[in-house]
PDB file of C-alpha atoms in Angstrom:
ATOM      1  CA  UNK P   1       9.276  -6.016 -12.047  1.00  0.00           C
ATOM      2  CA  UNK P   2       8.815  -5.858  -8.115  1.00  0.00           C
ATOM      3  CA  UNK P   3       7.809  -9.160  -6.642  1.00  0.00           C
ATOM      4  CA  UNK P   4       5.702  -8.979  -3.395  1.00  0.00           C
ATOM      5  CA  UNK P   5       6.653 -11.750  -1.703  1.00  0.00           C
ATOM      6  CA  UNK P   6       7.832 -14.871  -1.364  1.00  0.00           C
ATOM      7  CA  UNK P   7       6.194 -16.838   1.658  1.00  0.00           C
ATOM      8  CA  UNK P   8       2.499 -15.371   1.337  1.00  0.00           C
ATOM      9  CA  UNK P   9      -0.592 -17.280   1.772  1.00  0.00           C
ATOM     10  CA  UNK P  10      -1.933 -18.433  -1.582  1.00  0.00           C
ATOM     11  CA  UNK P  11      -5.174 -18.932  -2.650  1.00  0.00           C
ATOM     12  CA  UNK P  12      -5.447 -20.886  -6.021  1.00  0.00           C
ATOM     13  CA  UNK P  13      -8.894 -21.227  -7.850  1.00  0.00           C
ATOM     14  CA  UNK P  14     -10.521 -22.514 -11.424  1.00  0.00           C
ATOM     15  CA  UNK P  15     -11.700 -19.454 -13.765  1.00  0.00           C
ATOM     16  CA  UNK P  16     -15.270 -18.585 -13.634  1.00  0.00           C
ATOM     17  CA  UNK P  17     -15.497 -19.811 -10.059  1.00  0.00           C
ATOM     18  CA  UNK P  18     -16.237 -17.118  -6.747  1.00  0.00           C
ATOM     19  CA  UNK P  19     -12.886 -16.231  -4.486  1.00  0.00           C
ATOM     20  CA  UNK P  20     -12.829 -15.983  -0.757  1.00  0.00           C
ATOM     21  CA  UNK P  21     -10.105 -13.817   0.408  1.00  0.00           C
ATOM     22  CA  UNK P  22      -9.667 -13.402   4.330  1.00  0.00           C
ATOM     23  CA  UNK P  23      -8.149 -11.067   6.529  1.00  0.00           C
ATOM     24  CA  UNK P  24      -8.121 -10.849   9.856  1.00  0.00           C
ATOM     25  CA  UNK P  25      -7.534  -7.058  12.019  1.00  0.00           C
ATOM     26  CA  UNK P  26      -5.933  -5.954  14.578  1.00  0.00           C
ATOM     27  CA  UNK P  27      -7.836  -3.317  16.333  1.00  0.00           C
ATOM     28  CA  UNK P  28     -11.680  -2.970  17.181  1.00  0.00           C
ATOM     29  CA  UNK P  29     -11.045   0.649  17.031  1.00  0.00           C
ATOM     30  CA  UNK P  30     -10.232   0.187  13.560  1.00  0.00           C
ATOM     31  CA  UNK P  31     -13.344   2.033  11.846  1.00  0.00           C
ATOM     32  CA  UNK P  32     -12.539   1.830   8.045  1.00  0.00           C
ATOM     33  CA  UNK P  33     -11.225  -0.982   6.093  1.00  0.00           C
ATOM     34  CA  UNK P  34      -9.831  -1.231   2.668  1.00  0.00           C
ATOM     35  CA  UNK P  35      -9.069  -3.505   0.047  1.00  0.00           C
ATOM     36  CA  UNK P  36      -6.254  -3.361  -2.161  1.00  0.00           C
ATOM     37  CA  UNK P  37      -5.198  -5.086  -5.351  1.00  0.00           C
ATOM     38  CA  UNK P  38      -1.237  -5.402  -6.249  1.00  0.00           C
ATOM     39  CA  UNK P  39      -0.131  -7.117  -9.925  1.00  0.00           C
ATOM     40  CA  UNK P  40       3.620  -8.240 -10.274  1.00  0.00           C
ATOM     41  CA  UNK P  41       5.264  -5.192 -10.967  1.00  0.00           C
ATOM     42  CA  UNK P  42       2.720  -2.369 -10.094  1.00  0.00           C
ATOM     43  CA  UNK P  43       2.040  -0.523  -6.857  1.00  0.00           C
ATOM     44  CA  UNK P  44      -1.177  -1.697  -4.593  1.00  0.00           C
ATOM     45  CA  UNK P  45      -4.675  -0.342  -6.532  1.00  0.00           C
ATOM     46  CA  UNK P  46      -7.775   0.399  -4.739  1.00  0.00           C
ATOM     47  CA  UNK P  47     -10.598  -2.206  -4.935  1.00  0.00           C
ATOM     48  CA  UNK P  48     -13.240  -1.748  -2.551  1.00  0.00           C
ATOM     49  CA  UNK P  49     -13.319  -0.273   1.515  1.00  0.00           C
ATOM     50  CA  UNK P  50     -15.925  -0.282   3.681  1.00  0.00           C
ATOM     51  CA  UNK P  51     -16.682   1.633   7.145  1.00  0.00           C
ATOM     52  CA  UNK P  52     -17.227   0.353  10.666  1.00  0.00           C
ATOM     53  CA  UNK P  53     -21.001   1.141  10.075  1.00  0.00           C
ATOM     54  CA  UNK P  54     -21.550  -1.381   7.721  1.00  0.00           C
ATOM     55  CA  UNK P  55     -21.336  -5.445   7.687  1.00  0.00           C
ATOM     56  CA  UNK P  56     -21.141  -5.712   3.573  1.00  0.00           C
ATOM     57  CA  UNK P  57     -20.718  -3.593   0.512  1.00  0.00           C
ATOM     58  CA  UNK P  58     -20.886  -4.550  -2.882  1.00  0.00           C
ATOM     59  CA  UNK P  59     -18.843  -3.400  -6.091  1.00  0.00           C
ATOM     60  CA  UNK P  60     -18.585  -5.079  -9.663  1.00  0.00           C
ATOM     61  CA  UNK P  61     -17.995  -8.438  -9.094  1.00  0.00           C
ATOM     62  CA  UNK P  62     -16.382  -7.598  -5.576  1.00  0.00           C
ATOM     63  CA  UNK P  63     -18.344  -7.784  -2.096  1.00  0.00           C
ATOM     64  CA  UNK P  64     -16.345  -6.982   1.355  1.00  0.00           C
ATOM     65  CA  UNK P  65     -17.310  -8.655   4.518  1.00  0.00           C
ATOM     66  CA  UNK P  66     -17.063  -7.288   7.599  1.00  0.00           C
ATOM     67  CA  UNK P  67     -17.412  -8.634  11.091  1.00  0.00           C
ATOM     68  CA  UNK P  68     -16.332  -6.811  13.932  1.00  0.00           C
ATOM     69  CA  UNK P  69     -17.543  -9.130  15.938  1.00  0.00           C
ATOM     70  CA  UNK P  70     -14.178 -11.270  15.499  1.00  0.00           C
ATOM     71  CA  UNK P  71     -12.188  -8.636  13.649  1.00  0.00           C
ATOM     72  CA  UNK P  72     -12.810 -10.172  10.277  1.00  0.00           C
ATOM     73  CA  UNK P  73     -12.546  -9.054   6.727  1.00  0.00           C
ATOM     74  CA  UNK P  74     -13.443 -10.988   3.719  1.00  0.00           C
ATOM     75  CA  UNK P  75     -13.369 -10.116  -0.205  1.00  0.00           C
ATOM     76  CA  UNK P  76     -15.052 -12.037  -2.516  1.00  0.00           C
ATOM     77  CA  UNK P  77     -14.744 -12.073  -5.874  1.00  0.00           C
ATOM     78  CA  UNK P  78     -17.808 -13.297  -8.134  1.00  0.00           C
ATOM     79  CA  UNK P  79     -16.971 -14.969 -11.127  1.00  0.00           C
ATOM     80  CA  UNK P  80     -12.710 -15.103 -11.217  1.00  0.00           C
ATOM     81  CA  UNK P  81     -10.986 -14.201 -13.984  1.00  0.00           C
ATOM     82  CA  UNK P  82      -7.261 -14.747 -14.836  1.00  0.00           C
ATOM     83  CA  UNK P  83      -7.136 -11.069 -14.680  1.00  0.00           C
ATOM     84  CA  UNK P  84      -7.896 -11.078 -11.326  1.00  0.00           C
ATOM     85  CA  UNK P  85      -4.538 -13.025  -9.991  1.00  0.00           C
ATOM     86  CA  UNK P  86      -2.450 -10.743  -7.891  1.00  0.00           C
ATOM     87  CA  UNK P  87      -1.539 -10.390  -4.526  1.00  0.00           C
ATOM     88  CA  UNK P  88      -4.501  -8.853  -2.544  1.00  0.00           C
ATOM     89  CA  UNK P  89      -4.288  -6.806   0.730  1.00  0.00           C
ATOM     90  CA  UNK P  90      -6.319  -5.713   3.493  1.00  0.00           C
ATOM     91  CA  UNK P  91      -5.642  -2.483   5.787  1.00  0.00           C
ATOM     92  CA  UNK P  92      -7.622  -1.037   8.778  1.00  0.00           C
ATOM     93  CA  UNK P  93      -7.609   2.763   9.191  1.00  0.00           C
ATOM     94  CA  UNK P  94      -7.345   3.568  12.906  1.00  0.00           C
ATOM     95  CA  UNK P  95      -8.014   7.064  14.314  1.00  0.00           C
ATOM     96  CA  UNK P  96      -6.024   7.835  17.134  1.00  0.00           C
ATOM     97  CA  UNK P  97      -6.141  11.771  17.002  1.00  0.00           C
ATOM     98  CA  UNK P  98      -4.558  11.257  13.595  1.00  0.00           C
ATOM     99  CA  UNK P  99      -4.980   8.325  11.368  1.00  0.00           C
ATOM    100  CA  UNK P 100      -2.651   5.144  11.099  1.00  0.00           C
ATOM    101  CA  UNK P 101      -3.098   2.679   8.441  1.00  0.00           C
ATOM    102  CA  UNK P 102      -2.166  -0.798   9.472  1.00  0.00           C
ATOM    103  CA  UNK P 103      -1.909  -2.974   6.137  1.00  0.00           C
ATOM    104  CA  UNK P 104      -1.938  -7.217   6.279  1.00  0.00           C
ATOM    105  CA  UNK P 105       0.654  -9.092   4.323  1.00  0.00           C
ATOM    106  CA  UNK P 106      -1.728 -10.103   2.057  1.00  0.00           C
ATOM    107  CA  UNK P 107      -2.401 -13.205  -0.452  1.00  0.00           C
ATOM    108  CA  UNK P 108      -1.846 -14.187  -3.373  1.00  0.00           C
ATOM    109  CA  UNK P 109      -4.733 -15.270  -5.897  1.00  0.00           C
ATOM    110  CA  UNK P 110      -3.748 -17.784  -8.609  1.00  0.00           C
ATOM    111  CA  UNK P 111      -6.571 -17.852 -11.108  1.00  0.00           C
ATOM    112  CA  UNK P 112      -6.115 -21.168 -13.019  1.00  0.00           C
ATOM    113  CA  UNK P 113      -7.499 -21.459 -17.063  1.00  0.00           C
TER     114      UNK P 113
ATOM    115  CA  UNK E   1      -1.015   4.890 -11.903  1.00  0.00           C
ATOM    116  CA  UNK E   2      -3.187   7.809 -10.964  1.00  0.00           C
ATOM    117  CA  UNK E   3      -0.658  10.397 -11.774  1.00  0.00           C
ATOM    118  CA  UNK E   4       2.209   9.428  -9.737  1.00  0.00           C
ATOM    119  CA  UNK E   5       5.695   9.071 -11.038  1.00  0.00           C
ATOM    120  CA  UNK E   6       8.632   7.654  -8.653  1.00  0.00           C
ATOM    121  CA  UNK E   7      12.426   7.387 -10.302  1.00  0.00           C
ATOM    122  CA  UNK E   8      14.273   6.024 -10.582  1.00  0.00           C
ATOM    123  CA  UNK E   9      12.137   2.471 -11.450  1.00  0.00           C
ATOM    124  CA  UNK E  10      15.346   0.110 -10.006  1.00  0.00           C
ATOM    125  CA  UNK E  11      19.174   1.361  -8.708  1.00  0.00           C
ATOM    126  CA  UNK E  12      22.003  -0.440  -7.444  1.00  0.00           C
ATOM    127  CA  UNK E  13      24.214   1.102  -5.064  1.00  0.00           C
ATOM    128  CA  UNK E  14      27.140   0.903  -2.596  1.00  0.00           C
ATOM    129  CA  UNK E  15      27.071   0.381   0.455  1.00  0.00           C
ATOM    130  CA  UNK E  16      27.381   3.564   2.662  1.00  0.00           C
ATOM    131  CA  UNK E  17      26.601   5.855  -0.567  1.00  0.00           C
ATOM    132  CA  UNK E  18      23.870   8.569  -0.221  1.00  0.00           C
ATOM    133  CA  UNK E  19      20.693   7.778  -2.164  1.00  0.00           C
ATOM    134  CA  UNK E  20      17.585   9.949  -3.655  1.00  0.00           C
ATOM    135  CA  UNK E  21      14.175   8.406  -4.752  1.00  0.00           C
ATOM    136  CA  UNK E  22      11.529  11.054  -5.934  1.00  0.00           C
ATOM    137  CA  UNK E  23       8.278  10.901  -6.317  1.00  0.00           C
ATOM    138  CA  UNK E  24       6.084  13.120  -8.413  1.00  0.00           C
ATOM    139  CA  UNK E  25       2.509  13.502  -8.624  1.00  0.00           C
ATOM    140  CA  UNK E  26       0.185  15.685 -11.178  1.00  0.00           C
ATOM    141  CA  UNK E  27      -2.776  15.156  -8.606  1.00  0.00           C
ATOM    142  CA  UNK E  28      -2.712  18.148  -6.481  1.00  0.00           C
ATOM    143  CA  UNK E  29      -3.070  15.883  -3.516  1.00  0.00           C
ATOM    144  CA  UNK E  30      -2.134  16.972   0.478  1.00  0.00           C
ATOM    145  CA  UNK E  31      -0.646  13.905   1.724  1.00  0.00           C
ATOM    146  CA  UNK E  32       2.032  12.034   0.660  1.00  0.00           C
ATOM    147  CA  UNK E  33       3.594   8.766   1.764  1.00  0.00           C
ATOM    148  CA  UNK E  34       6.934   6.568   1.476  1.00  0.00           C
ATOM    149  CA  UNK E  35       6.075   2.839   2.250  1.00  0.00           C
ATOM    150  CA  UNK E  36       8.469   0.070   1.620  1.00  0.00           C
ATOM    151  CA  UNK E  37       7.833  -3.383   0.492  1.00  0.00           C
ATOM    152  CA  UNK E  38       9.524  -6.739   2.155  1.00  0.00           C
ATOM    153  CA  UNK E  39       8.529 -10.573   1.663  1.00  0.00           C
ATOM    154  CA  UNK E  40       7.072 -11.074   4.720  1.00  0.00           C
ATOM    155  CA  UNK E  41       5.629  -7.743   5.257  1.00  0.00           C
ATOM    156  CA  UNK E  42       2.975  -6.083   4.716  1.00  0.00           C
ATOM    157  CA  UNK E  43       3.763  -2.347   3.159  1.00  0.00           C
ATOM    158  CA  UNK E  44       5.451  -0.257   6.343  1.00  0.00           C
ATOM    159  CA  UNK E  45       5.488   3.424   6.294  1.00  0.00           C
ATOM    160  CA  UNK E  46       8.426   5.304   6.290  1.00  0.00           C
ATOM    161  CA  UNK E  47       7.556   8.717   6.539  1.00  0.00           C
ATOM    162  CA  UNK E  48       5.047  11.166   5.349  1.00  0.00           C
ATOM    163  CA  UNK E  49       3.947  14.700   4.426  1.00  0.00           C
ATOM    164  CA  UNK E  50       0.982  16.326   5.338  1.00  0.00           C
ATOM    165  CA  UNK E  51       1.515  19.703   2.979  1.00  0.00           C
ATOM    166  CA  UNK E  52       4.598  21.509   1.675  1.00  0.00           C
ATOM    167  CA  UNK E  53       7.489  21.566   4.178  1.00  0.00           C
ATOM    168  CA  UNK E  54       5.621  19.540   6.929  1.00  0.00           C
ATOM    169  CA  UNK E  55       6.322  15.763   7.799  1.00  0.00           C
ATOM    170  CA  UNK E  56       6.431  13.533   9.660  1.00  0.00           C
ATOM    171  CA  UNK E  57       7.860  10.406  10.668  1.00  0.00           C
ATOM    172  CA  UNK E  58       6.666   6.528  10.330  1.00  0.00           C
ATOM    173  CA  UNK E  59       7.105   3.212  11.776  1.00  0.00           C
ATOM    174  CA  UNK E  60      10.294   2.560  10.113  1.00  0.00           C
ATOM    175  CA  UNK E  61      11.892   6.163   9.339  1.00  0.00           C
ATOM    176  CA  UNK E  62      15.546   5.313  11.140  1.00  0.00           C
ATOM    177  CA  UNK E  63      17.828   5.732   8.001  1.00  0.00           C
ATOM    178  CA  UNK E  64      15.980   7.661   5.928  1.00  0.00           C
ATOM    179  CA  UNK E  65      15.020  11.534   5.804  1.00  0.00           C
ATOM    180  CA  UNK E  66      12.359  13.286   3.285  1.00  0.00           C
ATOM    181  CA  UNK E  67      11.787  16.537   2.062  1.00  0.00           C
ATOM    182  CA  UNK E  68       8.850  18.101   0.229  1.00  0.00           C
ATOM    183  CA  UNK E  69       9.646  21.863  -1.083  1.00  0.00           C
ATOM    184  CA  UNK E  70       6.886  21.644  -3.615  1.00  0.00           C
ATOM    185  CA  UNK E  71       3.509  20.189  -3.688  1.00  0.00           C
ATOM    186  CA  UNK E  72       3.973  17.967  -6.345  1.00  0.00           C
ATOM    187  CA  UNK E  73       7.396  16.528  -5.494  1.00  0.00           C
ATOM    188  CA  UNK E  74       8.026  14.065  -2.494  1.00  0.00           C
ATOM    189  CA  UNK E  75      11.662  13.350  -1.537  1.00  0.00           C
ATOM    190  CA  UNK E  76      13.007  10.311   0.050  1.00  0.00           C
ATOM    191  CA  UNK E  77      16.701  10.017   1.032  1.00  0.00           C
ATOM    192  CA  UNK E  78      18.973   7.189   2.166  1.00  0.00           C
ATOM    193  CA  UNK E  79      22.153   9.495   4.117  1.00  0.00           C
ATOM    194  CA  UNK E  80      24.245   6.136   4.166  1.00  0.00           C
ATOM    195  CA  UNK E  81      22.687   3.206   2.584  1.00  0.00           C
ATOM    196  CA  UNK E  82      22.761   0.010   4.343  1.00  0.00           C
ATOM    197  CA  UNK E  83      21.673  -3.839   2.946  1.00  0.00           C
ATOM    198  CA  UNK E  84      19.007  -3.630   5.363  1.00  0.00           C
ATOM    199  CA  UNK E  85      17.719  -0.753   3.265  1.00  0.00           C
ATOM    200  CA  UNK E  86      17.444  -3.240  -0.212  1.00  0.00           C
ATOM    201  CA  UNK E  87      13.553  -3.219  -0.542  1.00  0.00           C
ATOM    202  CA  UNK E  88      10.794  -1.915  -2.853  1.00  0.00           C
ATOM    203  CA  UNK E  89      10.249   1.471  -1.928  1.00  0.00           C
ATOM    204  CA  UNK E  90       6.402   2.667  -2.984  1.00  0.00           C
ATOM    205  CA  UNK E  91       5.428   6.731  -2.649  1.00  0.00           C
ATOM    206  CA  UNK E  92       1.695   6.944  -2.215  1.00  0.00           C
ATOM    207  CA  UNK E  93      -0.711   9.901  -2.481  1.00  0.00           C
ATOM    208  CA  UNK E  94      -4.612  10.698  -0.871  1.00  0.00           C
ATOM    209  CA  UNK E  95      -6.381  13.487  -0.569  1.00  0.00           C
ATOM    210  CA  UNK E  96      -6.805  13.512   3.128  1.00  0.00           C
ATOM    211  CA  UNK E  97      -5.674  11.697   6.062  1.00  0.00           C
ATOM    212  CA  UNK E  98      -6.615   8.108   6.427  1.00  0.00           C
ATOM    213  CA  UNK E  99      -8.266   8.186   3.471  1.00  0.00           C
ATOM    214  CA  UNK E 100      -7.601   5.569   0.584  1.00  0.00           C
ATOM    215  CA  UNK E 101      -3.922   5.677  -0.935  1.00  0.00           C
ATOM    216  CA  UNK E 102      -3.097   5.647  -4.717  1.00  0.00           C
ATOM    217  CA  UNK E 103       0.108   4.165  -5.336  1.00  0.00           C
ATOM    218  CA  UNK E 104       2.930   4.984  -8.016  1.00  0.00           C
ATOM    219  CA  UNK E 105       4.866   1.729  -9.429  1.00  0.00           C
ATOM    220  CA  UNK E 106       7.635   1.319  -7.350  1.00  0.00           C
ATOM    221  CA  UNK E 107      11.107   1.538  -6.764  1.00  0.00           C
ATOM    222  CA  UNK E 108      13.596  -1.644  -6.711  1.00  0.00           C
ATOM    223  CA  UNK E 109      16.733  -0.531  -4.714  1.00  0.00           C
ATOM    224  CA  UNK E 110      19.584  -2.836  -3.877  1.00  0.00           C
ATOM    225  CA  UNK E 111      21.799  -2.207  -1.616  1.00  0.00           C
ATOM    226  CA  UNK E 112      25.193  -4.318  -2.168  1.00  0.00           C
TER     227      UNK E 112
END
């Protein structure tokens, strides 16, 4: 299958315990943020976004972060199952008459049995 | 992988010969985007379309051209392929602009 990369950031945690993944943005015009999920071999999935408007939103098991205060976006993941390992990224939607999506490099989640 | 079909799934190919990725989706969706995937990088945009016949260009579109006759069918073509061009190639779909993607599996293409 595709790999994603070689040389990215790697978070590595014990099943059944919460995940912390960070990203930090670009822009402070950026006003909508999303959070995508990418296993070996498969294209990036949608998890969870969230607007400028708002400082959290919650999904199952998921809860985004955001603080525009430093440009900071977090994902956390309640409860991490193997399932869960993949490469996770962020991206920041800027409008600048038309929209640009800027995506991080991402990290990758080792969930450990 | 909401209704998106790319092909071929991996190619090999020469140096300097033309090459054709297609992407197909069966979700009646406006935009449509060519990203490609590097270790290193996050996912870079290549070029997009914004409705039948109309696109436009991305960060990274020198070496590559598109075409989109048909809703449902997105076109990306390498005139001359170079080893710079050896990547995972990803066509992506929304329903607007700037709104969330939905991506199709992928494309391995190396360029030797």
């Amino acid at each position: 299958g595709e790999s994603v990369g070689l040389h990215l950031p790697t978070l590595s945690v014990q099943e059944g315990d919460n995940s912390i993944i960070n990203c930090a943005y670009s822009n402070s015009a950026s006003d909508y943020f999303i959070w995508y999920k990418q296993e070996s071999g498969k294209g990036p999935q949608f998890i969870i976004d969230i607007r400028s408007n708002m400082d959290k939103r919650q999904g199952q098991r998921v809860t985004v972060l955001l603080n525009k205060t430093v440009k900071h976006l977090s994902l956390q993941i309640a409860a991490t199952q193997p399932g869960d390992s993949a490469v996770y990224f962020c991206a920041e939607i800027l409008n600048t008459g038309g929209f640009k999506t800027i995506f991080g490099a991402g990290t990758r989640l080792f969930v450990k049995a | 992988d909401a209704g998106i079909t790319q092909s071929p799934r991996h190619k090999v190919t020469e140096t300097g010969t033309p090459v054709t990725l297609r992407c197909h989706q069966t979700e009646n969706h406006r935009y449509m985007y060519w990203y490609r995937q590097d270790p290193g990088h996050g996912l870079r945009l290549i070029h997009y379309s914004y409705g039948v016949k109309d696109t436009d260009k991305g960060e990274v579109s020198d070496g590559y051209s598109v075409s989109r006759s048909k809703t449902e069918d997105f076109l990306l073509t390498l005139e001359s392929a170079t080893s710079s061009q050896t990547s995972v190639y990803f066509c992506a779909i929304s329903e607007s602009d700037g709104a969330r993607c939905f991506f199709g599996s992928g494309t391995r293409l190396t360029v030797v």
